[in-house]
Amino acid sequence: MSRSSKTKQMIGALEYGNLPQLGITNLVMRVDTGAATSSLHVDNIEEFEQDGARWIRFDIHPDIHDVARTVRCESKVLSQKKIKSSTADRQRRYVISTKLEMGSRSWKIKLTLTDRSEMTYLMLLGRQAMNGKFYVDPEYEFILRSK
């Protein structure tokens, strides 16, 4: 067992997370070791320029049980990326960087923004965001608790 593996925590198939820079707390995320990149469901993406850089505005519905509640967010665009979706469609998605908090940990992750309205969970946590931090036991759910 390597030194880094001793610092890894166990997480389940579903976990709570916070995206504090986007004003989102206690977001239920589906943990997906089959997905390289994390993705977040957003609506109404608008691109704009700020200080010579490309930015976007978008809406998030942080509570799947209250879709009337919307949070309007802004973020600098890191890039756009072609992603093969779960339905094998190729999509061009915006990529942003934001802080993720899970349990006692906090770190920056890259997120692709997409329409996940047909999916059960608004956020999918992919391998790149979990790398070096967690082991996944899909038998369990909500092992960690957010701050």
Coordinates of C-alpha atoms in Angstrom, one line a residue:
M1 CA 0.0 0.0 0.0
S2 CA 1.5 3.3 -1.0
R3 CA 1.7 6.3 1.3
S4 CA -0.9 8.2 -0.7
S5 CA -3.4 5.4 -0.4
K6 CA -3.4 5.6 3.4
T7 CA -4.9 9.1 3.1
K8 CA -7.8 8.0 0.9
Q9 CA -11.3 7.9 2.4
M10 CA -14.1 5.6 1.5
I11 CA -17.1 7.1 -0.3
G12 CA -20.3 5.5 -1.5
A13 CA -22.3 5.6 -4.8
L14 CA -24.0 8.8 -3.7
E15 CA -22.4 11.5 -1.6
Y16 CA -23.2 15.1 -0.5
G17 CA -20.9 17.9 -1.7
N18 CA -20.7 21.7 -1.6
L19 CA -19.8 23.9 -4.4
P20 CA -19.2 27.1 -2.3
Q21 CA -18.0 29.3 -5.2
L22 CA -21.3 28.6 -6.9
G23 CA -23.4 29.0 -3.7
I24 CA -24.4 25.4 -3.7
T25 CA -24.6 23.3 -0.5
N26 CA -25.6 19.7 0.2
L27 CA -25.8 18.8 -3.5
V28 CA -26.4 15.0 -4.0
M29 CA -23.7 13.7 -6.4
R30 CA -23.6 10.4 -8.2
V31 CA -20.1 8.9 -7.9
D32 CA -19.1 7.5 -11.2
T33 CA -15.8 5.8 -11.6
G34 CA -16.7 5.1 -15.3
A35 CA -16.7 8.8 -16.1
A36 CA -13.4 10.7 -16.4
T37 CA -14.8 14.1 -16.0
S38 CA -17.3 15.5 -13.5
S39 CA -20.4 17.1 -14.9
L40 CA -23.1 19.4 -13.5
H41 CA -26.6 20.1 -14.8
V42 CA -27.2 23.7 -15.7
D43 CA -29.7 25.7 -17.7
N44 CA -29.7 29.0 -19.6
I45 CA -26.0 29.2 -20.4
E46 CA -25.0 32.7 -21.7
E47 CA -21.4 33.5 -22.8
F48 CA -20.0 37.0 -22.2
E49 CA -16.6 38.7 -22.0
Q50 CA -15.1 40.1 -18.8
D51 CA -11.7 41.7 -18.5
G52 CA -10.7 40.2 -21.8
A53 CA -11.6 36.6 -20.8
R54 CA -14.5 34.4 -21.8
W55 CA -17.1 33.9 -19.0
I56 CA -20.5 32.2 -18.8
R57 CA -23.6 32.7 -16.7
F58 CA -25.9 29.8 -16.0
D59 CA -28.7 28.6 -13.8
I60 CA -28.5 25.7 -11.3
H61 CA -31.4 24.0 -9.6
P62 CA -29.6 22.7 -6.5
D63 CA -32.5 20.9 -5.0
I64 CA -34.0 18.1 -7.2
H65 CA -37.1 18.2 -5.1
D66 CA -37.6 22.0 -5.6
V67 CA -36.9 22.8 -9.3
A68 CA -38.5 26.3 -8.8
R69 CA -35.4 27.3 -6.8
T70 CA -32.7 28.5 -9.1
V71 CA -29.2 29.9 -8.4
R72 CA -27.7 32.1 -11.0
C73 CA -23.9 31.6 -11.3
E74 CA -21.0 33.1 -13.2
S75 CA -17.7 31.5 -13.9
K76 CA -14.6 32.0 -16.1
V77 CA -14.5 29.4 -18.9
L78 CA -11.4 27.2 -18.8
S79 CA -12.1 25.5 -22.1
Q80 CA -14.7 23.8 -24.2
K81 CA -14.4 20.0 -24.5
K82 CA -15.9 17.3 -26.7
I83 CA -17.5 14.7 -24.4
K84 CA -19.0 11.4 -25.3
S85 CA -22.3 11.3 -23.3
S86 CA -23.8 8.3 -21.7
T87 CA -26.0 7.9 -24.8
A88 CA -22.9 7.9 -27.0
D89 CA -23.7 11.4 -28.4
R90 CA -20.8 13.7 -28.8
Q91 CA -21.4 17.1 -27.1
R92 CA -19.3 20.2 -26.8
R93 CA -19.4 21.4 -23.2
Y94 CA -18.0 24.3 -21.3
V95 CA -15.4 23.5 -18.7
I96 CA -15.0 25.5 -15.5
S97 CA -12.9 25.2 -12.3
T98 CA -14.5 25.4 -8.9
K99 CA -14.0 24.3 -5.3
L100 CA -15.6 21.1 -4.1
E101 CA -16.1 20.3 -0.5
M102 CA -16.8 16.7 0.6
G103 CA -16.6 15.7 4.3
S104 CA -13.5 17.5 5.7
R105 CA -11.8 17.9 2.3
S106 CA -11.8 20.9 0.0
W107 CA -10.1 21.1 -3.4
K108 CA -10.5 22.5 -6.9
I109 CA -12.1 20.4 -9.6
K110 CA -12.9 20.8 -13.3
L111 CA -16.6 20.5 -14.2
T112 CA -18.3 20.2 -17.5
L113 CA -21.6 21.9 -17.8
T114 CA -24.5 20.1 -19.5
D115 CA -28.1 19.3 -19.6
R116 CA -28.6 16.4 -17.1
S117 CA -32.4 17.0 -16.8
E118 CA -33.1 13.4 -17.9
M119 CA -30.7 12.1 -15.3
T120 CA -31.7 11.4 -11.6
Y121 CA -28.8 13.4 -10.1
L122 CA -27.7 16.9 -11.0
M123 CA -24.0 16.2 -10.6
L124 CA -21.8 13.4 -11.6
L125 CA -18.5 13.1 -9.8
G126 CA -15.9 11.6 -12.1
R127 CA -12.5 9.9 -11.7
Q128 CA -10.3 13.0 -12.2
A129 CA -12.0 14.8 -9.3
M130 CA -11.6 11.8 -7.0
N131 CA -8.1 10.7 -8.0
G132 CA -5.9 10.2 -5.0
K133 CA -8.6 11.1 -2.5
F134 CA -11.2 8.4 -2.3
Y135 CA -12.0 4.7 -2.6
V136 CA -15.5 3.9 -3.8
D137 CA -17.7 1.2 -2.4
P138 CA -20.9 1.2 -4.4
E139 CA -22.7 -0.9 -1.8
Y140 CA -23.0 2.2 0.4
E141 CA -24.4 5.8 0.0
F142 CA -23.7 9.0 1.9
I143 CA -20.6 7.8 3.9
L144 CA -19.2 11.3 4.2
R145 CA -21.0 14.3 5.5
S146 CA -20.5 17.8 4.2
K147 CA -19.1 20.6 6.4

